[in-house]
Amino acid sequence: MTNHHKSRVNVHSKLTAVSSKPFGPGKTYPLSSLDHAMGLHRLHVIFYYGQSPFSAFDLDPLRVSLSEILSSYPKVTGRLNRDKVGNWEIKCNDAGLRILRAKVETTIDEWLRLAVGSEERDLTVWEDMPEDPNTWSPFLLQITDFEGGGVSFGLSCLHMLADPASVTLLFKSWIEAHHGQPITHSPSYDPLTNRGQPVPCTTNTKSSNYYANKANAQAPSVKMSTATFKFSNSVIKQCISGIHGEFPGATPFDLLTALFWTRVACLKAPKYDNKHSLSICLDFRGILQEPLPYGYFGNALHFSQLSVTEAELDCNCLGALAGLVHRHVLGIREEEIWSAIDWFESQKGEGGKYAAPFRMYGPELTCVSMEHMILGDESLMYAAMFDKETKPLHVTYHVGNVEGEGLIIVTASPEAGLARTVMVTLLEEEIDRLCEDQAIMQLKPTMLVSGGR
């Protein structure tokens, strides 16, 4: 996708990082049915640091540790290839990770406070996959230096190669290797099979029917913009206490999903059937009876739909709506996850070729939970510290090719406890109105790289 604004980010050099221990020719990793399903989307993760861990002219120490960690990530340094059937696989040829160096003539604090949502795209690489990707790097890293010593690391890849947890742990593993520490969550490439599945699978479930309907849904291509809202621990704690009477067990995700769902609904045209639907995206690594390793490298995402009436979406009943969200999330069972995977497998054509991908983020409003990235008191994205003084200031996630009603991503914040950051992608005119919404503004969020102003 091409940006039409004049970028303040100047890319001045390119290089390639290769594995310190070549993986060797001949090995391939086939992509799973869920990986193929994400084929229309790209994933972009940006880590902001107030102080660069290296001299602006000396990347060598980080390149050494990056080469070391890439030896454990052959999928990152390999290249896409079609197998005999026509399905995608990664050919492990040690071709390397493409790195871009860039500079922006503003401080990182000014950027986070004043940059608009569309500008943040320029901190990662947005490249469409070429027709022949055999020599194209599906993973790209952009390192951008800010005035005054700040730096951002923008990792981007095809979504069919990795989900948010995979990309986050790749970056965190690099930081651990840089410190000479053992990797906390080593990458796992075991095939996504029915691990400890308690009952036979079926494609006649809510999940499979939901995906079948989604495969046929259409959404117009429109210009979208993003706003980021950062809520403090004290505000979220107070809000949860405020809805305790309606629903006593609310989590930050329940609360913020309910809040933003109601506020976004106010920006949309009335529903002719009095029904509102929200697609909720969860990571299922920890949901399975036999959990996937946390370091599973690929896609472990499950989408499901929650539908409510106009009355249930009433903003005066936020606690009740939070309860509906909570019960829906808890109600996602392992059988539903496997039935969804079976449904994708059942769509294979002659010879076993996977069906063409469709838009997973949309066309209905979609909300992504990143609660799985918070383990105890530690959020994994903010544990990527070069030292005790260089914890990330902010971590942001973008999904490419989002269309339809929009996207809400609820993530951790650098502040510990219940603090959360919410990224919302909507039509440009809608995002500007959302940034002025009094129900949201009364919670005093910190606004970062927001809107199309």
XYZ file of C-alpha atoms in Angstrom:
453
model
C 0.000 0.000 0.000
C 1.452 3.366 -0.988
C 1.568 6.391 1.320
C 0.639 9.714 -0.293
C 1.829 12.064 2.465
C 5.343 13.489 2.460
C 7.297 11.416 4.940
C 9.465 12.971 7.629
C 11.312 9.666 7.928
C 14.430 9.464 5.757
C 15.668 5.938 4.968
C 19.385 6.319 4.311
C 20.862 2.804 4.172
C 20.054 -0.884 3.787
C 21.873 -4.020 4.882
C 21.211 -7.695 5.526
C 21.718 -9.665 8.742
C 22.420 -13.370 8.292
C 22.558 -16.217 10.796
C 25.829 -16.764 12.608
C 25.273 -20.524 12.107
C 23.832 -21.261 8.653
C 20.856 -23.581 8.831
C 21.860 -25.444 5.704
C 20.029 -26.092 2.436
C 17.109 -28.417 1.848
C 14.952 -27.808 4.922
C 11.478 -26.344 4.422
C 8.678 -25.361 6.785
C 5.136 -25.651 5.378
C 2.677 -22.977 6.458
C -0.421 -24.156 8.337
C -4.055 -23.687 7.327
C -4.316 -20.768 9.783
C -1.151 -19.234 8.348
C -2.613 -19.373 4.841
C -5.852 -17.834 6.117
C -3.963 -14.681 7.147
C -2.604 -14.193 3.622
C -4.305 -10.819 2.972
C -2.743 -9.079 5.970
C 0.621 -7.712 7.058
C 1.785 -7.272 10.636
C 3.851 -4.354 11.945
C 5.249 -4.008 15.484
C 7.124 -0.896 16.635
C 9.205 -0.630 19.823
C 10.041 2.927 20.920
C 13.033 3.659 23.197
C 13.910 7.017 24.718
C 17.616 6.272 24.453
C 19.410 4.356 21.709
C 21.461 1.355 22.921
C 24.159 2.030 20.326
C 25.989 4.864 18.629
C 24.193 6.277 15.593
C 27.171 5.136 13.544
C 27.868 1.781 15.171
C 25.286 -0.976 14.835
C 27.890 -3.754 14.993
C 27.256 -4.949 18.600
C 23.539 -5.365 17.881
C 24.214 -6.985 14.510
C 26.336 -9.661 16.221
C 23.584 -10.578 18.684
C 20.959 -10.401 15.923
C 22.959 -12.880 13.830
C 23.191 -15.166 16.842
C 19.455 -15.173 17.511
C 18.589 -15.574 13.829
C 20.291 -18.970 13.982
C 17.240 -20.078 15.999
C 14.754 -18.469 13.589
C 15.248 -20.089 10.163
C 11.733 -18.993 9.152
C 12.833 -15.373 9.468
C 15.937 -15.676 7.302
C 14.355 -18.014 4.711
C 12.320 -17.196 1.629
C 8.777 -18.008 0.510
C 8.285 -20.792 -1.954
C 5.352 -22.787 -3.388
C 5.383 -26.538 -2.834
C 4.311 -29.049 -5.461
C 0.632 -28.575 -4.601
C 0.868 -24.782 -4.669
C 0.796 -24.116 -0.930
C 3.220 -21.721 0.729
C 6.285 -22.904 2.580
C 9.464 -21.301 3.883
C 12.621 -22.479 2.183
C 15.426 -22.295 4.745
C 18.214 -20.887 2.584
C 19.766 -18.466 5.122
C 19.143 -15.527 2.793
C 18.946 -13.211 5.813
C 16.843 -10.458 7.349
C 16.701 -7.143 5.478
C 17.436 -4.109 7.680
C 16.766 -0.463 6.854
C 18.344 2.453 8.741
C 16.406 5.691 8.901
C 16.367 9.069 10.640
C 13.668 11.562 11.559
C 14.470 15.145 12.556
C 12.324 15.373 15.668
C 12.625 14.025 19.189
C 10.859 10.819 20.096
C 8.709 12.653 22.681
C 7.561 15.170 20.061
C 6.822 12.339 17.636
C 4.707 10.366 20.095
C 2.822 13.493 21.126
C 2.310 15.238 17.780
C 2.696 12.772 14.890
C -0.517 11.648 13.195
C -1.535 8.021 12.894
C -0.640 7.740 9.222
C 2.947 8.844 9.903
C 3.633 5.925 12.228
C 3.459 3.654 9.194
C 6.751 5.181 8.056
C 8.596 3.574 10.983
C 8.165 0.122 9.451
C 8.346 -1.207 5.906
C 5.070 -1.633 4.008
C 5.889 -3.722 0.937
C 3.538 -5.831 -1.108
C 4.804 -9.335 -1.787
C 6.193 -9.522 -5.350
C 4.799 -12.010 -7.830
C 7.958 -14.087 -7.446
C 9.035 -13.860 -3.762
C 11.968 -16.311 -4.000
C 14.538 -13.564 -3.328
C 12.305 -11.215 -1.327
C 12.728 -10.862 2.444
C 9.337 -11.571 4.069
C 10.627 -10.156 7.381
C 12.008 -6.627 7.495
C 13.468 -4.525 10.301
C 13.641 -0.728 10.222
C 15.750 1.083 12.824
C 14.878 4.780 13.007
C 16.998 7.303 14.936
C 15.300 10.359 16.451
C 16.869 13.664 17.439
C 18.163 13.585 21.005
C 18.991 9.883 21.048
C 15.642 8.116 20.807
C 15.206 5.117 18.509
C 12.425 2.885 17.208
C 12.653 -0.699 15.991
C 9.941 -1.530 13.471
C 9.485 -5.219 12.618
C 7.179 -6.092 9.741
C 6.236 -9.340 8.053
C 3.498 -11.133 6.201
C 0.880 -12.055 8.785
C 0.761 -15.608 7.431
C 4.292 -16.112 8.803
C 3.761 -14.850 12.350
C 1.188 -13.443 14.768
C 1.759 -10.617 17.300
C 3.107 -12.956 19.992
C 5.617 -14.486 17.557
C 6.974 -11.111 16.408
C 7.120 -9.748 19.961
C 9.057 -12.771 21.238
C 11.420 -12.640 18.261
C 12.379 -9.098 19.261
C 12.570 -9.943 22.981
C 14.769 -12.960 22.203
C 17.150 -10.672 20.312
C 17.455 -8.401 23.363
C 18.123 -11.420 25.582
C 20.814 -12.655 23.195
C 22.362 -9.184 23.213
C 22.758 -9.506 27.004
C 24.109 -13.045 26.726
C 21.038 -14.357 28.572
C 19.216 -17.619 27.836
C 16.151 -17.243 25.629
C 13.058 -17.258 27.853
C 10.672 -18.515 25.154
C 12.606 -20.458 22.536
C 10.875 -20.667 19.140
C 8.918 -23.821 18.376
C 8.007 -24.930 14.861
C 6.043 -28.089 15.635
C 3.066 -28.486 13.281
C -0.251 -27.239 14.613
C -1.895 -30.630 15.193
C -4.756 -31.730 17.439
C -2.784 -31.694 20.679
C -4.664 -33.665 23.345
C -7.950 -33.065 21.551
C -10.718 -34.410 23.836
C -13.438 -35.029 21.243
C -13.578 -35.729 17.511
C -13.589 -32.598 15.406
C -16.547 -31.361 13.444
C -17.047 -28.485 11.053
C -20.689 -28.013 12.144
C -20.027 -25.487 14.930
C -20.484 -21.785 15.630
C -16.865 -21.117 14.706
C -16.916 -22.931 11.371
C -20.221 -21.289 10.421
C -18.784 -17.908 11.376
C -15.719 -18.411 9.158
C -17.872 -19.675 6.287
C -19.935 -16.469 6.429
C -16.811 -14.331 6.748
C -15.315 -15.954 3.631
C -18.217 -14.625 1.564
C -18.450 -11.175 3.161
C -17.485 -8.066 1.237
C -16.287 -4.687 2.470
C -15.535 -1.510 0.507
C -11.935 -0.312 0.320
C -11.784 2.977 2.217
C -9.103 5.200 3.739
C -8.528 4.349 7.404
C -6.687 6.159 10.189
C -5.483 5.148 13.648
C -5.583 6.723 17.106
C -3.874 5.474 20.265
C -5.302 5.942 23.776
C -3.196 5.150 26.850
C -5.161 4.656 30.107
C -3.540 4.725 33.539
C -3.714 1.997 36.151
C -5.677 4.232 38.555
C -8.308 5.145 35.936
C -8.912 1.541 34.858
C -9.119 0.429 38.496
C -11.657 3.169 39.208
C -13.746 2.275 36.132
C -13.827 -1.427 37.021
C -14.909 -0.484 40.542
C -17.626 1.723 39.020
C -19.218 -1.167 37.104
C -18.803 -3.676 39.941
C -22.504 -3.557 40.724
C -23.478 -4.529 37.160
C -20.674 -7.047 36.662
C -18.192 -7.737 39.484
C -15.643 -9.788 37.547
C -14.680 -7.379 34.759
C -11.120 -7.333 33.424
C -9.461 -4.334 31.709
C -10.121 -6.025 28.368
C -13.823 -6.492 29.154
C -14.173 -2.871 30.219
C -12.290 -1.296 27.310
C -13.896 -3.558 24.705
C -17.341 -2.586 25.981
C -16.433 1.112 26.145
C -14.969 1.393 22.653
C -17.611 -0.850 21.095
C -20.341 1.472 22.359
C -18.496 4.634 21.325
C -17.635 3.361 17.831
C -21.241 2.213 17.359
C -22.350 5.808 17.965
C -20.262 6.888 14.964
C -21.843 4.354 12.612
C -25.146 4.395 10.762
C -28.032 2.719 12.662
C -28.357 -1.042 12.151
C -31.435 -1.983 10.162
C -31.882 -5.239 12.108
C -31.165 -3.779 15.579
C -28.163 -6.143 15.889
C -24.527 -5.212 16.547
C -21.735 -7.717 16.006
C -18.149 -7.675 17.226
C -15.444 -10.064 16.081
C -13.137 -10.928 18.992
C -9.617 -12.196 18.264
C -7.889 -14.293 20.926
C -4.536 -16.054 21.065
C -5.173 -19.731 21.851
C -1.714 -20.841 22.950
C -2.920 -21.175 26.540
C -6.508 -22.254 25.813
C -5.741 -25.740 24.503
C -5.848 -28.675 26.908
C -2.283 -29.413 25.897
C -1.052 -25.816 25.495
C 1.067 -24.762 22.578
C 4.556 -23.679 23.636
C 4.531 -19.946 24.233
C 7.292 -19.659 21.668
C 5.218 -21.321 18.940
C 6.211 -19.401 15.817
C 3.301 -18.960 13.453
C -0.382 -18.090 13.856
C -2.365 -19.190 16.908
C -5.308 -16.802 16.611
C -9.003 -17.605 16.871
C -11.737 -15.221 15.734
C -15.299 -15.470 17.023
C -18.403 -13.303 16.906
C -20.397 -11.719 19.718
C -23.772 -10.250 18.696
C -25.918 -8.010 20.899
C -29.077 -5.939 20.562
C -29.285 -2.150 20.516
C -30.449 -2.217 24.140
C -27.512 -4.388 25.239
C -25.108 -1.952 23.566
C -26.528 0.956 25.571
C -23.602 2.985 26.932
C -25.478 3.442 30.233
C -25.139 -0.316 30.852
C -21.378 -0.593 30.369
C -21.018 -3.176 33.133
C -23.645 -5.455 31.601
C -21.946 -5.277 28.208
C -18.551 -5.950 29.833
C -20.149 -9.046 31.352
C -21.295 -10.254 27.930
C -17.761 -9.780 26.578
C -16.279 -11.606 29.585
C -18.601 -14.590 29.283
C -18.010 -14.805 25.528
C -14.222 -14.914 25.989
C -14.452 -17.533 28.735
C -16.822 -19.547 26.550
C -14.268 -20.156 23.802
C -13.613 -23.879 24.084
C -10.944 -26.053 22.541
C -13.513 -27.838 20.367
C -14.395 -24.536 18.689
C -10.753 -23.823 17.914
C -10.172 -27.241 16.358
C -13.423 -27.043 14.428
C -12.251 -23.759 12.908
C -8.937 -25.341 11.919
C -10.792 -28.336 10.485
C -13.009 -25.976 8.499
C -9.962 -24.362 6.870
C -8.591 -27.816 6.092
C -11.928 -28.823 4.559
C -11.720 -25.925 2.095
C -8.724 -27.421 0.313
C -9.141 -27.887 -3.390
C -7.969 -30.619 -5.701
C -4.580 -31.967 -4.749
C -4.721 -30.407 -1.296
C -4.214 -26.740 -2.182
C -5.550 -24.317 0.397
C -8.391 -22.025 -0.622
C -7.678 -18.359 -1.336
C -7.423 -16.262 1.851
C -10.139 -13.819 2.870
C -10.179 -10.823 5.183
C -9.816 -12.033 8.764
C -9.835 -8.551 10.347
C -13.302 -7.486 9.179
C -15.666 -6.702 7.675
C -17.377 -6.381 11.083
C -15.733 -4.355 13.840
C -12.879 -6.490 15.227
C -11.317 -6.340 18.698
C -7.960 -8.011 19.397
C -6.997 -9.061 22.914
C -3.312 -8.953 23.826
C -3.926 -10.081 27.414
C -1.951 -13.263 26.720
C 1.172 -11.079 26.481
C 0.857 -10.219 30.191
C 2.333 -12.940 32.378
C 1.880 -12.185 36.064
C 3.064 -8.628 36.634
C 5.185 -8.575 33.476
C 4.074 -7.583 30.000
C 6.397 -9.300 27.541
C 6.574 -6.380 25.105
C 7.851 -4.049 27.838
C 10.279 -6.671 29.149
C 12.419 -6.124 26.021
C 14.927 -3.936 27.869
C 18.437 -3.203 26.650
C 19.225 -2.338 30.286
C 17.290 -1.193 33.376
C 17.214 2.353 32.050
C 16.032 1.558 28.508
C 12.619 -0.001 28.868
C 10.375 0.649 25.843
C 8.448 3.923 26.068
C 5.687 2.534 23.905
C 4.961 -0.551 21.776
C 2.463 -0.427 18.957
C 0.836 -3.015 16.678
C -0.573 -2.395 13.203
C -2.369 -4.798 10.870
C -2.306 -4.094 7.160
C -5.278 -4.360 4.785
C -7.961 -3.795 7.413
C -11.305 -2.931 5.843
C -14.910 -2.788 6.954
C -16.048 -1.313 10.284
C -12.636 -1.027 11.912
C -10.155 -2.563 14.343
C -9.586 -2.202 18.101
C -6.401 -3.591 19.687
C -6.133 -3.691 23.492
C -2.543 -4.078 24.700
C -0.465 -3.622 27.816
C 1.043 -0.260 28.804
C 4.498 0.536 30.172
C 2.840 1.287 33.524
C 2.307 -1.866 35.573
C -1.013 -3.087 36.953
C -4.289 -2.570 35.078
C -3.015 0.168 32.737
C -3.801 -0.534 29.089
C -3.241 1.010 25.656
C -5.975 0.910 23.018
C -5.295 1.365 19.301
C -8.340 2.059 17.147
C -8.427 2.047 13.335
C -11.507 3.559 11.694
C -12.529 5.724 8.761
C -10.600 9.007 8.918
C -13.650 11.133 9.734
C -14.722 8.633 12.407
C -11.339 8.523 14.132
C -11.249 12.298 14.520
C -14.689 12.230 16.147
C -13.665 9.349 18.414
C -10.695 11.421 19.628
C -13.210 14.030 20.875
C -15.690 11.573 22.421
C -16.520 12.792 25.915
C -17.154 9.316 27.361
C -13.557 8.424 26.446
C -11.958 11.805 27.152
C -13.347 11.926 30.695
C -11.032 8.982 31.468
C -8.088 11.303 30.670
C -6.217 9.035 28.236
C -2.799 10.047 26.966
C -3.099 10.445 23.199
C -0.227 9.122 21.069
C 0.366 9.356 17.280
C -3.319 9.794 16.758
C -5.879 10.619 14.097
C -5.593 12.335 10.743
C -5.297 15.872 12.027
